[in-house]
mmCIF file of C-alpha atoms in Angstrom:
data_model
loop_
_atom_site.group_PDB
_atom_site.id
_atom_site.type_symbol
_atom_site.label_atom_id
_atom_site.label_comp_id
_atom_site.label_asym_id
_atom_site.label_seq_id
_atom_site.Cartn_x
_atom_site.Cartn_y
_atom_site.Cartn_z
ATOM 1 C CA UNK A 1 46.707 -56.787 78.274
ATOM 2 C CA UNK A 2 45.500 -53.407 77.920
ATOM 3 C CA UNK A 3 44.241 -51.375 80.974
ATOM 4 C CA UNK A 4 41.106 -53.281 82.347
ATOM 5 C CA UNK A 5 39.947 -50.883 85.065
ATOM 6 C CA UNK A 6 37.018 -49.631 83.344
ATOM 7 C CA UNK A 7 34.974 -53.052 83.365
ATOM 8 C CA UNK A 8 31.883 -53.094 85.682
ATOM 9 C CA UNK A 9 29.866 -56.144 86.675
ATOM 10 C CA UNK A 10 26.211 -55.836 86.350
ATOM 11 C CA UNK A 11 24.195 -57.853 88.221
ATOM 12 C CA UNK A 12 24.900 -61.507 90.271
ATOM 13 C CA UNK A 13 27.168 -63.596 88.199
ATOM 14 C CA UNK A 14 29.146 -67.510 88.746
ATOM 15 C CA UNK A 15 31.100 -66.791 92.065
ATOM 16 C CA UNK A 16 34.505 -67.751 90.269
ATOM 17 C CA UNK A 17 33.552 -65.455 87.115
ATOM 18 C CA UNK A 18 33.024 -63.096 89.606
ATOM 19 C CA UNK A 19 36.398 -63.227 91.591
ATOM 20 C CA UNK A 20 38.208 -63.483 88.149
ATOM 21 C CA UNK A 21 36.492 -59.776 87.430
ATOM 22 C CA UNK A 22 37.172 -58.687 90.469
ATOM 23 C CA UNK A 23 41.090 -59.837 90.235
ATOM 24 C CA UNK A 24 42.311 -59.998 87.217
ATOM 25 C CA UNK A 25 40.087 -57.210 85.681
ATOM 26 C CA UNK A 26 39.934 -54.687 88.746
ATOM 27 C CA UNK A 27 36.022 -54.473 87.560
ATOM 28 C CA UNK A 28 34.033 -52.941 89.707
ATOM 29 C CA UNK A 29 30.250 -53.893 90.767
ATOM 30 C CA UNK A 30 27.101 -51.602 89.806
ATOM 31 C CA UNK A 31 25.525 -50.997 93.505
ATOM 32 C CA UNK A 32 22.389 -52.710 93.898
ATOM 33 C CA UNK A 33 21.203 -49.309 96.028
ATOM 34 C CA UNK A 34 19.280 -46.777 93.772
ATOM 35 C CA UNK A 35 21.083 -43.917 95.643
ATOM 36 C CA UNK A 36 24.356 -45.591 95.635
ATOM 37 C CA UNK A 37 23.909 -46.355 92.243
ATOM 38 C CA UNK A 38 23.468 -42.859 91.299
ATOM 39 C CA UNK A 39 26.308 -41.714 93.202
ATOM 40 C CA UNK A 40 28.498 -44.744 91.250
ATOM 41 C CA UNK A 41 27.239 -43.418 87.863
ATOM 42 C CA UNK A 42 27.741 -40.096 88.310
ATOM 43 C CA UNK A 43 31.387 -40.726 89.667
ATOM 44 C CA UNK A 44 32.200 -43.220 86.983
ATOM 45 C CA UNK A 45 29.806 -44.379 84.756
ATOM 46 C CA UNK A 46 31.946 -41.698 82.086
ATOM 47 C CA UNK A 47 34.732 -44.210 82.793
ATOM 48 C CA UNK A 48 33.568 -47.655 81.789
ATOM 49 C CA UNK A 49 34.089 -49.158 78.469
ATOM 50 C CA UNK A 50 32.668 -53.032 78.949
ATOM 51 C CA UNK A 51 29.911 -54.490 81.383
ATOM 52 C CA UNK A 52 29.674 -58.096 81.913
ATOM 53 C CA UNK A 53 25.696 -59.142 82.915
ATOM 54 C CA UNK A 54 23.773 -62.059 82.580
ATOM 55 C CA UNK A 55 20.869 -62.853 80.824
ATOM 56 C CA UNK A 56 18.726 -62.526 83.951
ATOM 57 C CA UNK A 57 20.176 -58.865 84.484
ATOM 58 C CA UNK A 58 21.200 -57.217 81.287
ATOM 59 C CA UNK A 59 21.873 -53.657 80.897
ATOM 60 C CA UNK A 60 18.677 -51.323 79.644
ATOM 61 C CA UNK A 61 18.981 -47.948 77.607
ATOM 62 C CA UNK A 62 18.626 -46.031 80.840
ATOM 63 C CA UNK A 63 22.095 -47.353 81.804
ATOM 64 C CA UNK A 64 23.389 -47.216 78.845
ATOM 65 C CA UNK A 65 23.122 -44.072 78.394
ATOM 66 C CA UNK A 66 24.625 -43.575 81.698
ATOM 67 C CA UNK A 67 27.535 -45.164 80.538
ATOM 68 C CA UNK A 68 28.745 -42.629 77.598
ATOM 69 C CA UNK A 69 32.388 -44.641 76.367
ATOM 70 C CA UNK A 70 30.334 -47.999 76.785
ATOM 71 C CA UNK A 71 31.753 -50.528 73.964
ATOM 72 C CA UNK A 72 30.519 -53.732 74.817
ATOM 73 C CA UNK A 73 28.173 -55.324 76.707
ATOM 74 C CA UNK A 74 29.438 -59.165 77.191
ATOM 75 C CA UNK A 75 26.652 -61.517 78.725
ATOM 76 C CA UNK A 76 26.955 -64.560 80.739
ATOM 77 C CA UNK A 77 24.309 -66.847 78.939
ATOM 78 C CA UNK A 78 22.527 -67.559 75.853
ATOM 79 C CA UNK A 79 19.533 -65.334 76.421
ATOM 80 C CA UNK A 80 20.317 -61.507 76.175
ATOM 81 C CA UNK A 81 16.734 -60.191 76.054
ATOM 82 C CA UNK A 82 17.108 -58.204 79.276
ATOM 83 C CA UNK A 83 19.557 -56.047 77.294
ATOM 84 C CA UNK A 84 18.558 -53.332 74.871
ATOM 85 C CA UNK A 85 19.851 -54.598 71.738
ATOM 86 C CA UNK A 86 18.056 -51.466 69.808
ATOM 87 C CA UNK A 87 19.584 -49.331 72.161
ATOM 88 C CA UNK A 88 22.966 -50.812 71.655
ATOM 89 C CA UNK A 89 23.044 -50.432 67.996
ATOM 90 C CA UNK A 90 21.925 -46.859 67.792
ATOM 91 C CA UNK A 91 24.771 -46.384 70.417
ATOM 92 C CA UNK A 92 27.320 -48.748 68.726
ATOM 93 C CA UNK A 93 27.819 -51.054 71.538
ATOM 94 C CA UNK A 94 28.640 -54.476 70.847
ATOM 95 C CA UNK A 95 26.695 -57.193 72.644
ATOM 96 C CA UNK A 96 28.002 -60.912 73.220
ATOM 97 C CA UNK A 97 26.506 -63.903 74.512
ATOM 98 C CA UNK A 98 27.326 -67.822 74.974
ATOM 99 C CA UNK A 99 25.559 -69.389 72.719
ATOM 100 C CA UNK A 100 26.549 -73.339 71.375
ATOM 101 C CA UNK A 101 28.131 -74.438 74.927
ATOM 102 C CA UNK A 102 25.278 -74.509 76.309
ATOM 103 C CA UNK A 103 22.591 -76.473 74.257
ATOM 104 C CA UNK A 104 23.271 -79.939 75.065
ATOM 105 C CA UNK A 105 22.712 -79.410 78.525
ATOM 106 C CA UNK A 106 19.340 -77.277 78.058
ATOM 107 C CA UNK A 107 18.481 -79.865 75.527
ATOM 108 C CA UNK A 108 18.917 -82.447 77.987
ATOM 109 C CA UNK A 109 16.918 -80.853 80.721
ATOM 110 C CA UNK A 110 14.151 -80.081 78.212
ATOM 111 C CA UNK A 111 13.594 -83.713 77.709
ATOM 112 C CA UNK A 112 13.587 -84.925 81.353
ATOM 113 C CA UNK A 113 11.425 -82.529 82.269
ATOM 114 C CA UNK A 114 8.997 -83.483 79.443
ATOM 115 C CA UNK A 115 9.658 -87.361 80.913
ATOM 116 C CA UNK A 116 8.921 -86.419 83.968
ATOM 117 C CA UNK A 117 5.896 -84.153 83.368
ATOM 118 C CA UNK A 118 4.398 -86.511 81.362
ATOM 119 C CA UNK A 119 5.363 -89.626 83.851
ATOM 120 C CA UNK A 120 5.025 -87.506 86.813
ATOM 121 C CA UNK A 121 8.171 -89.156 88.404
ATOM 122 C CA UNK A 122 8.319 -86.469 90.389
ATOM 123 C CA UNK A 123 4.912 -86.093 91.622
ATOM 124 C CA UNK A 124 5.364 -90.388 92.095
ATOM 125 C CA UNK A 125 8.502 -89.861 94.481
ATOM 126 C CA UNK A 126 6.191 -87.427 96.568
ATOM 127 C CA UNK A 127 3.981 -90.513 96.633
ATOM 128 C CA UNK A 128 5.993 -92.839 98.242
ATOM 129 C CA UNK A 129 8.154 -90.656 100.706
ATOM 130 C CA UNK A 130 4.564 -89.419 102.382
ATOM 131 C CA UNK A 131 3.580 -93.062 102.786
ATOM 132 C CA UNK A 132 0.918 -93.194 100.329
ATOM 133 C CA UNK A 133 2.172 -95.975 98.356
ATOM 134 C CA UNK A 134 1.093 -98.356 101.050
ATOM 135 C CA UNK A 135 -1.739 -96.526 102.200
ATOM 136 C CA UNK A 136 -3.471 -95.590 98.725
ATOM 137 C CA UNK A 137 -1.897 -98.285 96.500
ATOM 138 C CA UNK A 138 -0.358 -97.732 93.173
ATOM 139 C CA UNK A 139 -0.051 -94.394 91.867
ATOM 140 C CA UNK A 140 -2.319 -93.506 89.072
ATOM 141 C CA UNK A 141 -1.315 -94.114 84.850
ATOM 142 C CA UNK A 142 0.358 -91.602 83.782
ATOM 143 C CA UNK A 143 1.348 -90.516 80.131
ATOM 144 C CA UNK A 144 3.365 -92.773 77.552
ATOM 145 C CA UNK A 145 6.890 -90.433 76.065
ATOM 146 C CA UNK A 146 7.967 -92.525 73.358
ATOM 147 C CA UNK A 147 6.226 -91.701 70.112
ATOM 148 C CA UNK A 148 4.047 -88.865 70.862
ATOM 149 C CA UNK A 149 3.352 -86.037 68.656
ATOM 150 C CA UNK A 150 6.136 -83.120 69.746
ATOM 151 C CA UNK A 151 5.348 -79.422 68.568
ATOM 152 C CA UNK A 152 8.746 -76.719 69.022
ATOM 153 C CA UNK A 153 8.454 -73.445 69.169
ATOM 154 C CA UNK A 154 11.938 -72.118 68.099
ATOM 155 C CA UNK A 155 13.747 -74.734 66.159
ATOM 156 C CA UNK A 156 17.081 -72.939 66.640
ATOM 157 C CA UNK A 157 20.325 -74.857 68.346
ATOM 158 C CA UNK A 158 19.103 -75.906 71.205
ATOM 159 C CA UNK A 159 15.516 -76.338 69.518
ATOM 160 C CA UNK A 160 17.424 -78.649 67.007
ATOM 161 C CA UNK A 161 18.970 -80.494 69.483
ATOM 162 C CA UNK A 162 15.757 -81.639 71.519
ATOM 163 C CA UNK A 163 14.271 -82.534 68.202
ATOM 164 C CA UNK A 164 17.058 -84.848 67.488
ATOM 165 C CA UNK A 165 16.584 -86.288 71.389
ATOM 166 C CA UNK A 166 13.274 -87.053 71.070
ATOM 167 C CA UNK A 167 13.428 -88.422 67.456
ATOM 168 C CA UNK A 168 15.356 -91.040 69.191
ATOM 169 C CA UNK A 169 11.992 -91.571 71.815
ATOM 170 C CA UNK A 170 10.419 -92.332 68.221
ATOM 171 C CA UNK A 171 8.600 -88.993 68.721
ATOM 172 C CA UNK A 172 6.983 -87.209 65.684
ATOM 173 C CA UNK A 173 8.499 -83.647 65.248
ATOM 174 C CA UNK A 174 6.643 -80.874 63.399
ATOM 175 C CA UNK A 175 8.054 -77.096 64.554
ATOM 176 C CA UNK A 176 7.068 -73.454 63.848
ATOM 177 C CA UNK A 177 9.940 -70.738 63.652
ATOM 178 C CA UNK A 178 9.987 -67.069 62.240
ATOM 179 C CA UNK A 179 11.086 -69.047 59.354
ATOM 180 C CA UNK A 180 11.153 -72.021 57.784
ATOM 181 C CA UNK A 181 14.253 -73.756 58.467
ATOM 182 C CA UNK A 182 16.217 -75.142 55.025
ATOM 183 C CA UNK A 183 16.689 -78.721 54.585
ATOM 184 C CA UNK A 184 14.961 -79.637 57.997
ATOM 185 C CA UNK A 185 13.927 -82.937 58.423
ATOM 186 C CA UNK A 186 11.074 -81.929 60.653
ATOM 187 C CA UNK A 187 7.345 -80.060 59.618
ATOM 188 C CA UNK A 188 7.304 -76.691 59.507
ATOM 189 C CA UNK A 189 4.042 -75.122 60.572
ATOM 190 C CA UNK A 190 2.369 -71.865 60.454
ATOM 191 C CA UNK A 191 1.610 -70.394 63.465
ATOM 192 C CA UNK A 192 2.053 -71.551 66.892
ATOM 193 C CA UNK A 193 -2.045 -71.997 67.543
ATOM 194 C CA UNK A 194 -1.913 -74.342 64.211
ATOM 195 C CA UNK A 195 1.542 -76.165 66.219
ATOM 196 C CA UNK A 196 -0.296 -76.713 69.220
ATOM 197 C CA UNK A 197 -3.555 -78.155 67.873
ATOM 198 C CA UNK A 198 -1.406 -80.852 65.969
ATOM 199 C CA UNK A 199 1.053 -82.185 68.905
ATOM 200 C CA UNK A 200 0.374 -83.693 72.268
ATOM 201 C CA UNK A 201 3.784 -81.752 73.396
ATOM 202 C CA UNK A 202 4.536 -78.431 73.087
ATOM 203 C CA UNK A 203 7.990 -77.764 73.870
ATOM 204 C CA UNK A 204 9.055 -73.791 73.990
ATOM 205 C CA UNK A 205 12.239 -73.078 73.017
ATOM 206 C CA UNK A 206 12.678 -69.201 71.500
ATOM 207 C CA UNK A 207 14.452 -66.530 72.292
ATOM 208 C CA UNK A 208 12.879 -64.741 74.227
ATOM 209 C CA UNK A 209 12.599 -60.300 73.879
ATOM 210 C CA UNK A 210 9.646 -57.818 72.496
ATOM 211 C CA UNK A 211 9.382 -60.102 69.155
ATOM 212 C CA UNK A 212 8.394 -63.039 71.840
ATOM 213 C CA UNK A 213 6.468 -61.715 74.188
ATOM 214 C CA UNK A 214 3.485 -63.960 75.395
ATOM 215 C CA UNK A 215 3.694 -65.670 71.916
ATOM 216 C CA UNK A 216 2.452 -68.520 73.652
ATOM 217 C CA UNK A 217 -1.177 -66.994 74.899
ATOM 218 C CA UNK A 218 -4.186 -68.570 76.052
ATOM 219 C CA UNK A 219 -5.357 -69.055 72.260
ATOM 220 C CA UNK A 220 -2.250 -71.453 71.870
ATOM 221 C CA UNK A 221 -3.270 -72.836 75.070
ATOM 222 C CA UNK A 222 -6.303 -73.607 74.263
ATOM 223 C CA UNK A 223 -5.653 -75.225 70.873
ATOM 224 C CA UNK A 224 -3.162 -77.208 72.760
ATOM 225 C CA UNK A 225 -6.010 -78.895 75.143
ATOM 226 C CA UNK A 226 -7.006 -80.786 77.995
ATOM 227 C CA UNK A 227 -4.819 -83.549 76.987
ATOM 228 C CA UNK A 228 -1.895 -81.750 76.239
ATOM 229 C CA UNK A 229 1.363 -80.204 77.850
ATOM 230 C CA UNK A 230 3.435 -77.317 77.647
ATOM 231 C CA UNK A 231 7.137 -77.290 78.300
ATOM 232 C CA UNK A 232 9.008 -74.495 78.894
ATOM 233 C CA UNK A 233 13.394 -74.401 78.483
ATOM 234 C CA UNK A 234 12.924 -70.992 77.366
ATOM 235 C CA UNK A 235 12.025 -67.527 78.775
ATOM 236 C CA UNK A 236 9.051 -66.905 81.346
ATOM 237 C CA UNK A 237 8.087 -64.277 78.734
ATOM 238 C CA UNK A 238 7.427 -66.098 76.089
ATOM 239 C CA UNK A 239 4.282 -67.349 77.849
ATOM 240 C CA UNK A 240 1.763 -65.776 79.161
ATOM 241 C CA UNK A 241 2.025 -66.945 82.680
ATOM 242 C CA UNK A 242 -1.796 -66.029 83.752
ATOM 243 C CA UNK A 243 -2.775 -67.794 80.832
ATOM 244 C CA UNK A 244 -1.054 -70.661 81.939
ATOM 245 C CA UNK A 245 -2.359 -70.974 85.258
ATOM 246 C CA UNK A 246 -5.723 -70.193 84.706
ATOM 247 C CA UNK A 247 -5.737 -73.379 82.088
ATOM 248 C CA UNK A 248 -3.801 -75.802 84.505
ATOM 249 C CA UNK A 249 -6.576 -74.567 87.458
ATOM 250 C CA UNK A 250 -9.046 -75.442 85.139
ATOM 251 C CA UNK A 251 -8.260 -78.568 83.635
ATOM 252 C CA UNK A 252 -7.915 -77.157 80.322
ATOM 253 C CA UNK A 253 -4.220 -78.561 79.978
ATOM 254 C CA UNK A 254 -2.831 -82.095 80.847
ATOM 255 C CA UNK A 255 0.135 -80.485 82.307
ATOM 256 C CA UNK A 256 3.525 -77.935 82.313
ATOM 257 C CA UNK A 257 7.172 -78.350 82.559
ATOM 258 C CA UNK A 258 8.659 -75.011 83.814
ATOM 259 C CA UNK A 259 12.186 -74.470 84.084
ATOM 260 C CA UNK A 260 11.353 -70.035 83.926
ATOM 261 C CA UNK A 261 9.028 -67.893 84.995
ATOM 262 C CA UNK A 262 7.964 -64.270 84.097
ATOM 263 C CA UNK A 263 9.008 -63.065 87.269
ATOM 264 C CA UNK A 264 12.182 -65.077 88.434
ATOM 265 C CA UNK A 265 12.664 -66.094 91.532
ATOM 266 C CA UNK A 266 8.910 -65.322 92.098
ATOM 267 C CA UNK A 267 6.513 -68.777 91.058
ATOM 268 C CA UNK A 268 2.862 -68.576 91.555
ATOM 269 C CA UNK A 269 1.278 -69.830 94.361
ATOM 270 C CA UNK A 270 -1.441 -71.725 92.250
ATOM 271 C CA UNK A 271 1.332 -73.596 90.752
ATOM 272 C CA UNK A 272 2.821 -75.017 93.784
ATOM 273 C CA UNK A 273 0.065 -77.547 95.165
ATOM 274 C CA UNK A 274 -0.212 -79.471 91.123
ATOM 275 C CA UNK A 275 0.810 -82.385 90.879
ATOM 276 C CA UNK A 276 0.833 -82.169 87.098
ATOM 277 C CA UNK A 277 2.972 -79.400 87.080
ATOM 278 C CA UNK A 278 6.571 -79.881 87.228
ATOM 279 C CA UNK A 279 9.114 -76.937 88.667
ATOM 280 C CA UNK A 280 12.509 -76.226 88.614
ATOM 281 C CA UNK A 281 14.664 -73.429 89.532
ATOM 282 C CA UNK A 282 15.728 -72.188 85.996
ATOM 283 C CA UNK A 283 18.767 -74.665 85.904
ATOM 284 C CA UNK A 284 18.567 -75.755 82.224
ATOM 285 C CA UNK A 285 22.491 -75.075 81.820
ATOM 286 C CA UNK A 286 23.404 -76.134 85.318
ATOM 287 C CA UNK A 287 25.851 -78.403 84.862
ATOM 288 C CA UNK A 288 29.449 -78.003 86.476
ATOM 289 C CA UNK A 289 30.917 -78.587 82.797
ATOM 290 C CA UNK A 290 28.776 -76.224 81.118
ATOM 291 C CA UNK A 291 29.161 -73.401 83.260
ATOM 292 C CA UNK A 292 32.579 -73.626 83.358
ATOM 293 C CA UNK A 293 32.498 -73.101 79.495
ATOM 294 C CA UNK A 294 30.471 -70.278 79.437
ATOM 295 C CA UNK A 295 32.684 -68.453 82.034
ATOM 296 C CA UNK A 296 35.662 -69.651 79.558
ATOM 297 C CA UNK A 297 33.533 -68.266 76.471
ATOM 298 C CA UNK A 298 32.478 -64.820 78.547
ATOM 299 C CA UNK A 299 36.299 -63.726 79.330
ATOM 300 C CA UNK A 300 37.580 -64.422 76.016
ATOM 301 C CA UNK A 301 34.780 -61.833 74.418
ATOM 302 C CA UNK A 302 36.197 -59.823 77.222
ATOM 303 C CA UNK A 303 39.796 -60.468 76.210
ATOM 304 C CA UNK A 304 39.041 -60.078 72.545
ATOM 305 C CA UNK A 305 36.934 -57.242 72.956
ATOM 306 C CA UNK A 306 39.695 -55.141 75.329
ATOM 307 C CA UNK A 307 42.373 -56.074 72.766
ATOM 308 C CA UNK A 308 40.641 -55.573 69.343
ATOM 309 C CA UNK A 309 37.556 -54.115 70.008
ATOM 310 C CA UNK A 310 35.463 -57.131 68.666
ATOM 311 C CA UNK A 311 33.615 -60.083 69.679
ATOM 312 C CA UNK A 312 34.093 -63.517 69.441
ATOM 313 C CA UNK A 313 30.344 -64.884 69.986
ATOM 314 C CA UNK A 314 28.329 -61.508 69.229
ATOM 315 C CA UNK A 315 24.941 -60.731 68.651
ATOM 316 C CA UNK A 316 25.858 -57.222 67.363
ATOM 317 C CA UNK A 317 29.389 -55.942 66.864
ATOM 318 C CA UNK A 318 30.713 -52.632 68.166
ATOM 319 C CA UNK A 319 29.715 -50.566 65.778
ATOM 320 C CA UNK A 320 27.705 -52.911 63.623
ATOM 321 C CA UNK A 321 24.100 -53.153 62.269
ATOM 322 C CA UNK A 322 21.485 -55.833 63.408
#
C-alpha cells in the first residue's frame, strides 16, 4: 500500500472506522478547536491528499482550499451535501459516498415511522406506561396504513425502494422527481405542491444540498392539509422546519415522521410535547449490518483511491466534470 500518512479524519465517524484510520492509515484528526485548527492547517494541511467525513460533517471550500494536494474527499454515508461538490470540481477533487448499502435499511425505517405516525404506536405505548389506559380508557382511532394515497419526493434508490414497501401495504404511489423516471410503474407529478394535494402521505426522500433547500415549504404544507402527514428519511434541509412547526401547532397537518432536522442534534422544543409527531435520532441506516458495510464500502474508496487515484462509489472523480 502506498504511503497513507497524509489522510485526515474530518469530523466524528463509526468508532471502529475510526480506529482503522487511526491504525492502519496513521490519519490524523482535524482539531475541533478553531485555534488549534489553524495551527493544524498551517502545519499540515499542504500535506494531506484524502479526508474521510461524513455526511453530517463534510468538508466546505474554506477547507478545501486549505488543503492545496487534496485528491479526494471519501464520505461515510449516502448524503454528501455538507461537502462542496462545486468547489471540488473546480479544484479536481474527487468525492465518494456509500450509496446502495444503505437503502434497505432507510427504506425500512421510512415505513415504520410512517406506521407509527399514522398509528401513533408510539404515542399509544406512552399511554399505557403513564397509567392512562386504565384511567382514561382506550386510546383514541388513529389512522388506517394500508391503501392510502403515498406522495415521494425523490424517487431515487432508496425512494424506489419505499415505493415498492408500501405497494405491498396496497398503497397508491404517485412521485415527483427532477425528472421523470423511465419505465416507472408509479405517477409522475409536477411539482411537489401538485404531489402533496393528491396523497394523504408525503414521504421525503431527496438528496438533500442548494438544489433542495426548503423544497418542501409551507405552500407544500399547506396543499398537503389538516389531514395529512409528512415524513421525513431525508435531510432536515429539505424542509422548511419553521414551516413545519408552525402547521403541526396549528392543526394545519395530521402529523410528521422526523428522522432529521435542520439543525442536528438540536429538535425544537414545540415538537417535543405532540403526540402526533413522531422523533427519532437520525438513525435511518442504523443497523449493525449496514454500518458495517458502509465502513467496508468507505475504506475501499480509500484503498482504491490511494492506489489508483479513483473511486469506486463516486459522485465526482478526481479530476472529472459533474
Amino acid at each position: 500500500m502506498p504511503d497513507t500518512a497524509n489522510i485526515l479524519q474530518v469530523g466524528p465517524l463509526k468508532p471502529s472506522l475510526a480506529e482503522t484510520l487511526r491504525t492502519r492509515y496513521r490519519a490524523q484528526i482535524l482539531p475541533d478547536d478553531a485555534a488549534a485548527r489553524a495551527e493544524f492547517l498551517a502545519g499540515s494541511g499542504a500535506d494531506i491528499t484524502a479526508v474521510v467525513t461524513s455526511g453530517r460533517t463534510g468538508v466546505d471550500a474554506a477547507l478545501m482550499a486549505e488543503l492545496p494536494r487534496l485528491g479526494a474527499v471519501v464520505n461515510f454515508g449516502v448524503g454528501y451535501d455538507t461537502t462542496d461538490v462545486e468547489a471540488a470540481e473546480a479544484r479536481g477533487v474527487g468525492v465518494s459516498n456509500t450509496p446502495d448499502v444503505l437503502t434497505d435499511c432507510v427504506a425500512d425505517t421510512a415505513v415504520g415511522l410512517l406506521i407509527d405516525t399514522m398509528r401513533q404506536f408510539s404515542a399509544a405505548d406512552r399511554y399505557v406506561r403513564a397509567g392512562r389506559w386504565s384511567a382514561g380508557g382506550n386510546y383514541p382511532l388513529t389512522r388506517q396504513v394500508s391503501n392510502t394515497r403515498v406522495g415521494i419526493i425523490g424517487l431515487g434508490r432508496i425512494g424506489g425502494a419505499i415505493a415498492k414497501r408500501l405497494s405491498a401495504f396496497g398503497c397508491t404511489i404517485s412521485y415527483h422527481n427532477r425528472r421523470e423516471v423511465t419505465d416507472s410503474a408509479y405517477t409522475y407529478v409536477g411539482s411537489p405542491a401538485e404531489l402533496a394535494q393528491r396523497v394523504d402521505v408525503l414521504v421525503v426522500a431527496a438528496a438533500g444540498g442548494s438544489s433542495t433547500k426548503k423544497l418542501v415549504d409551507a405552500a407544500v404544507l399547506d396543499a398537503l392539509g389538516a389531514d395529512g402527514y409528512l415524513i421525513n428519511i431525508a435531510r432536515g434541509s429539505v424542509v422548511d422546519e419553521v414551516a413545519l412547526v408552525a402547521a403541526l401547532r396549528d392543526g394545519r397537518l395530521a402529523g410528521a415522521g422526523l428522522d432529521v432536522f435542520a439543525d442536528e442534534p438540536n429538535v425544537p422544543s414545540e415538537l417535543l410535547g405532540l403526540d402526533n409527531v413522531v422523533l427519532l435520532p437520525h438513525v435511518g441506516s442504523g443497523t449493525v449490518q449496514t454500518r458495517a458495510a458502509m465502513e467496508d464500502l468507505t475504506l475501499r474508496n480509500l484503498d482504491e483511491f490511494l492506489a489508483t487515484g479513483r473511486l469506486v462509489t463516486p459522485v465526482l472523480q478526481p479530476g472529472a466534470r459533474v
